[in-house]
């Protein structure tokens, strides 16, 4: 039987190939992977552990926090703060940035994460996941002595140096890019390590499967309504083919399906909260997922522009998200420009 390549060996060999993964970034990615293994253990306990239900608190988004949201957040903070690879972290579950305490050395990277995305699915045993994104602290002036601040995080998504997610489903699977394609690592529970199971993942440019929360249809803007109505019209309609629909209400699970077999995922702006550009967060949901999708040959826009080109103005900024099979994303985006 051919020996499986571990995550560590993959990262070391990638570093040898093109130097994309300097030692500090390799350490960061291995520490995040180890944290995800610990989160998986907590998630897998379910009712057997003291981890289910709500924590009785709200996050900065005003959302009720699940116990596991807080556990996952603490696991990621504790795993990453001492290694000397990070200057600071930011999380959906924390109002401001978390600067690495003075008792530890500071590194050059910034780590952002949604520690447990899809947490509305925790109590019903549906796949959830951790999403992470890595930036350099001072992208413009690496030599500055300025202390790290929230403004350092406000970089467009095309400046990410690594991004990925870990999905806690029937398998625990880490999906990662450092800018040279997308690789997938499945947790081998007997060894206790992530092993390479797929690389150079590609998203088909066309699809017959869309993912959107249809209950919001009456609130959508016209271009989104037009696209979905054409999909629903099927063979007899302008698309000339029938479509299937999926909505797991867990972005990690919906995006993973798209990376595995294609599709389009949409969480567009809607008029329920007209002052918000969308529901999902730019820095630690749309940017990492958008880069993964692009690295796999797909596309990711907010309906008007490439998500990775959006200049953030605040840490918890929201965004409209249309991502997946390239030709479908381009079609929806063209409808937004009136074509
Ligand atoms: P809705 C989960 O809370 C999340 O942030 C994404 O993972 C998911 O795609 C979306 O919200 C689901 O939202 O409104 O369908 O429950």
Short mmCIF file of C-alpha atoms in Angstrom, two decimals, residues 77-278:
data_model
loop_
_atom_site.label_atom_id
_atom_site.label_comp_id
_atom_site.label_asym_id
_atom_site.label_seq_id
_atom_site.Cartn_x
_atom_site.Cartn_y
_atom_site.Cartn_z
CA UNK A 77 -6.36 31.18 20.75
CA UNK A 78 -4.54 28.90 23.23
CA UNK A 79 -2.98 26.79 20.47
CA UNK A 80 -1.63 29.77 18.52
CA UNK A 81 -0.62 32.46 21.04
CA UNK A 82 2.70 30.96 22.29
CA UNK A 83 4.36 29.80 19.05
CA UNK A 84 6.04 33.06 18.01
CA UNK A 85 4.49 32.88 14.52
CA UNK A 86 1.61 35.31 15.09
CA UNK A 87 1.32 39.01 15.95
CA UNK A 88 -2.45 38.90 16.55
CA UNK A 89 -5.68 37.03 15.90
CA UNK A 90 -9.25 38.04 15.06
CA UNK A 91 -12.38 35.94 15.36
CA UNK A 92 -16.09 36.11 14.67
CA UNK A 93 -16.50 35.43 18.39
CA UNK A 94 -14.40 38.39 19.61
CA UNK A 95 -15.22 42.11 19.29
CA UNK A 96 -11.63 43.32 18.81
CA UNK A 97 -8.30 41.79 17.81
CA UNK A 98 -6.38 39.53 20.21
CA UNK A 99 -2.76 40.73 20.35
CA UNK A 100 -0.27 38.01 21.33
CA UNK A 101 0.56 38.66 25.01
CA UNK A 102 3.97 40.17 25.82
CA UNK A 103 5.04 36.97 27.60
CA UNK A 104 5.24 35.33 24.16
CA UNK A 105 7.33 36.35 21.11
CA UNK A 106 5.43 38.03 18.28
CA UNK A 107 5.61 36.79 14.69
CA UNK A 108 4.82 38.30 11.30
CA UNK A 109 1.44 36.69 10.61
CA UNK A 110 -2.16 37.60 11.38
CA UNK A 111 -4.70 34.81 11.81
CA UNK A 112 -8.45 35.32 11.39
CA UNK A 113 -11.05 32.65 11.91
CA UNK A 114 -14.66 31.70 12.26
CA UNK A 115 -13.98 29.07 14.90
CA UNK A 116 -17.16 27.12 14.33
CA UNK A 117 -19.17 28.13 11.28
CA UNK A 118 -22.69 26.78 10.88
CA UNK A 119 -23.19 26.50 14.60
CA UNK A 120 -26.98 26.52 14.17
CA UNK A 121 -26.40 22.92 13.01
CA UNK A 122 -24.48 21.77 16.09
CA UNK A 123 -27.53 20.59 18.03
CA UNK A 124 -28.92 18.65 15.03
CA UNK A 125 -25.70 16.79 14.15
CA UNK A 126 -25.15 18.39 10.74
CA UNK A 127 -21.62 19.11 9.42
CA UNK A 128 -20.00 22.32 10.71
CA UNK A 129 -16.49 23.69 10.38
CA UNK A 130 -13.64 26.04 11.21
CA UNK A 131 -12.67 28.65 8.58
CA UNK A 132 -9.30 30.44 8.73
CA UNK A 133 -7.38 33.08 6.81
CA UNK A 134 -3.73 34.19 7.14
CA UNK A 135 -2.26 37.60 6.28
CA UNK A 136 1.16 39.17 6.81
CA UNK A 137 1.15 41.72 9.63
CA UNK A 138 2.56 44.62 7.65
CA UNK A 139 1.94 43.78 4.03
CA UNK A 140 3.26 47.14 2.86
CA UNK A 141 6.14 47.84 5.23
CA UNK A 142 7.45 44.56 6.75
CA UNK A 143 10.20 46.44 8.59
CA UNK A 144 7.98 48.82 10.50
CA UNK A 145 8.32 48.74 14.31
CA UNK A 146 4.70 49.86 14.69
CA UNK A 147 2.73 47.67 17.14
CA UNK A 148 0.05 45.53 15.52
CA UNK A 149 -3.40 47.13 15.31
CA UNK A 150 -6.83 46.35 13.90
CA UNK A 151 -5.98 48.40 10.80
CA UNK A 152 -3.29 45.81 9.92
CA UNK A 153 -6.05 43.25 9.37
CA UNK A 154 -7.90 45.45 6.89
CA UNK A 155 -6.21 44.01 3.79
CA UNK A 156 -8.05 42.84 0.66
CA UNK A 157 -8.41 39.06 0.30
CA UNK A 158 -5.86 38.84 -2.55
CA UNK A 159 -3.18 39.52 0.07
CA UNK A 160 -3.88 36.29 1.97
CA UNK A 161 -0.87 33.96 2.25
CA UNK A 162 -2.88 30.92 3.36
CA UNK A 163 -6.56 30.03 3.76
CA UNK A 164 -8.58 26.94 4.55
CA UNK A 165 -11.24 25.21 6.53
CA UNK A 166 -11.72 22.07 8.54
CA UNK A 167 -15.10 20.37 8.13
CA UNK A 168 -16.38 18.21 10.99
CA UNK A 169 -18.59 15.77 9.12
CA UNK A 170 -18.60 12.03 8.42
CA UNK A 171 -14.87 12.64 7.92
CA UNK A 172 -12.82 15.39 9.56
CA UNK A 173 -11.17 17.04 6.57
CA UNK A 174 -8.77 19.97 6.27
CA UNK A 175 -8.83 21.86 2.95
CA UNK A 176 -5.98 24.30 2.37
CA UNK A 177 -4.40 26.68 -0.14
CA UNK A 178 -1.17 28.68 0.02
CA UNK A 179 -1.69 30.02 -3.50
CA UNK A 180 -0.66 26.98 -5.52
CA UNK A 181 -3.93 25.07 -5.85
CA UNK A 182 -6.13 23.39 -3.25
CA UNK A 183 -5.19 20.28 -1.26
CA UNK A 184 -7.34 18.14 1.05
CA UNK A 185 -6.19 16.22 4.15
CA UNK A 186 -8.36 13.64 5.89
CA UNK A 187 -7.89 12.97 9.61
CA UNK A 188 -6.60 9.43 10.10
CA UNK A 189 -7.95 8.82 13.59
CA UNK A 190 -5.77 5.71 14.06
CA UNK A 191 -2.60 7.75 13.46
CA UNK A 192 -4.11 10.94 14.88
CA UNK A 193 -2.81 12.95 11.92
CA UNK A 194 -4.09 14.61 8.76
CA UNK A 195 -3.01 12.79 5.60
CA UNK A 196 -3.11 14.05 2.00
CA UNK A 197 -6.16 12.59 0.23
CA UNK A 198 -6.64 14.99 -2.69
CA UNK A 199 -4.62 17.74 -4.37
CA UNK A 200 -5.11 20.14 -7.28
CA UNK A 201 -8.85 20.10 -6.58
CA UNK A 202 -10.78 21.61 -9.54
CA UNK A 203 -14.34 22.95 -9.63
CA UNK A 204 -16.20 22.20 -12.91
CA UNK A 205 -16.88 25.51 -14.73
CA UNK A 206 -20.54 24.54 -15.27
CA UNK A 207 -23.07 23.07 -12.88
CA UNK A 208 -26.69 22.04 -12.42
CA UNK A 209 -26.77 22.62 -8.65
CA UNK A 210 -27.42 25.86 -6.77
CA UNK A 211 -27.28 26.57 -3.05
CA UNK A 212 -29.32 29.42 -1.59
CA UNK A 213 -31.83 29.89 1.24
CA UNK A 214 -35.01 29.93 -0.86
CA UNK A 215 -37.13 31.20 2.05
CA UNK A 216 -35.60 34.63 1.45
CA UNK A 217 -36.68 34.79 -2.23
CA UNK A 218 -39.15 37.66 -1.80
CA UNK A 219 -36.36 39.77 -0.26
CA UNK A 220 -33.75 39.34 -3.02
CA UNK A 221 -32.65 41.90 -5.55
CA UNK A 222 -33.92 41.42 -9.12
CA UNK A 223 -30.71 39.89 -10.65
CA UNK A 224 -30.72 37.09 -8.05
CA UNK A 225 -34.46 36.49 -8.50
CA UNK A 226 -33.93 36.29 -12.29
CA UNK A 227 -31.08 33.78 -11.98
CA UNK A 228 -32.96 31.47 -9.59
CA UNK A 229 -36.22 31.69 -11.55
CA UNK A 230 -34.33 30.64 -14.70
CA UNK A 231 -32.84 27.68 -12.79
CA UNK A 232 -36.31 26.71 -11.52
CA UNK A 233 -37.71 26.92 -15.09
CA UNK A 234 -35.48 23.97 -15.95
CA UNK A 235 -35.38 22.34 -19.41
CA UNK A 236 -38.39 24.36 -20.64
CA UNK A 237 -36.79 27.62 -19.54
CA UNK A 238 -33.94 29.81 -20.89
CA UNK A 239 -31.27 27.57 -19.35
CA UNK A 240 -32.50 24.50 -21.22
CA UNK A 241 -31.56 22.17 -18.37
CA UNK A 242 -32.97 21.11 -15.02
CA UNK A 243 -31.23 22.24 -11.81
CA UNK A 244 -30.96 20.66 -8.37
CA UNK A 245 -30.92 22.63 -5.09
CA UNK A 246 -28.99 22.12 -1.88
CA UNK A 247 -28.90 24.32 1.26
CA UNK A 248 -27.13 22.96 4.36
CA UNK A 249 -27.04 26.35 6.15
CA UNK A 250 -23.41 25.61 6.94
CA UNK A 251 -21.12 27.51 4.57
CA UNK A 252 -18.25 25.09 5.14
CA UNK A 253 -20.42 22.12 4.12
CA UNK A 254 -21.93 23.88 1.09
CA UNK A 255 -18.52 25.10 -0.11
CA UNK A 256 -16.96 21.66 0.45
CA UNK A 257 -19.64 20.09 -1.75
CA UNK A 258 -18.87 22.67 -4.46
CA UNK A 259 -15.14 21.94 -4.27
CA UNK A 260 -15.91 18.22 -4.58
CA UNK A 261 -18.49 18.33 -7.43
CA UNK A 262 -19.19 21.90 -8.52
CA UNK A 263 -22.17 24.17 -7.90
CA UNK A 264 -22.96 27.77 -7.05
CA UNK A 265 -23.42 29.12 -3.49
CA UNK A 266 -25.24 32.37 -2.94
CA UNK A 267 -25.91 34.43 0.16
CA UNK A 268 -26.85 37.71 -1.53
CA UNK A 269 -27.85 41.08 -0.11
CA UNK A 270 -31.54 41.17 0.67
CA UNK A 271 -33.94 43.83 1.81
CA UNK A 272 -34.53 42.38 5.29
CA UNK A 273 -31.52 44.43 6.48
CA UNK A 274 -30.95 46.84 3.56
CA UNK A 275 -28.12 48.68 5.32
CA UNK A 276 -26.04 45.50 5.53
CA UNK A 277 -24.27 44.39 2.31
CA UNK A 278 -24.99 40.77 3.21
#
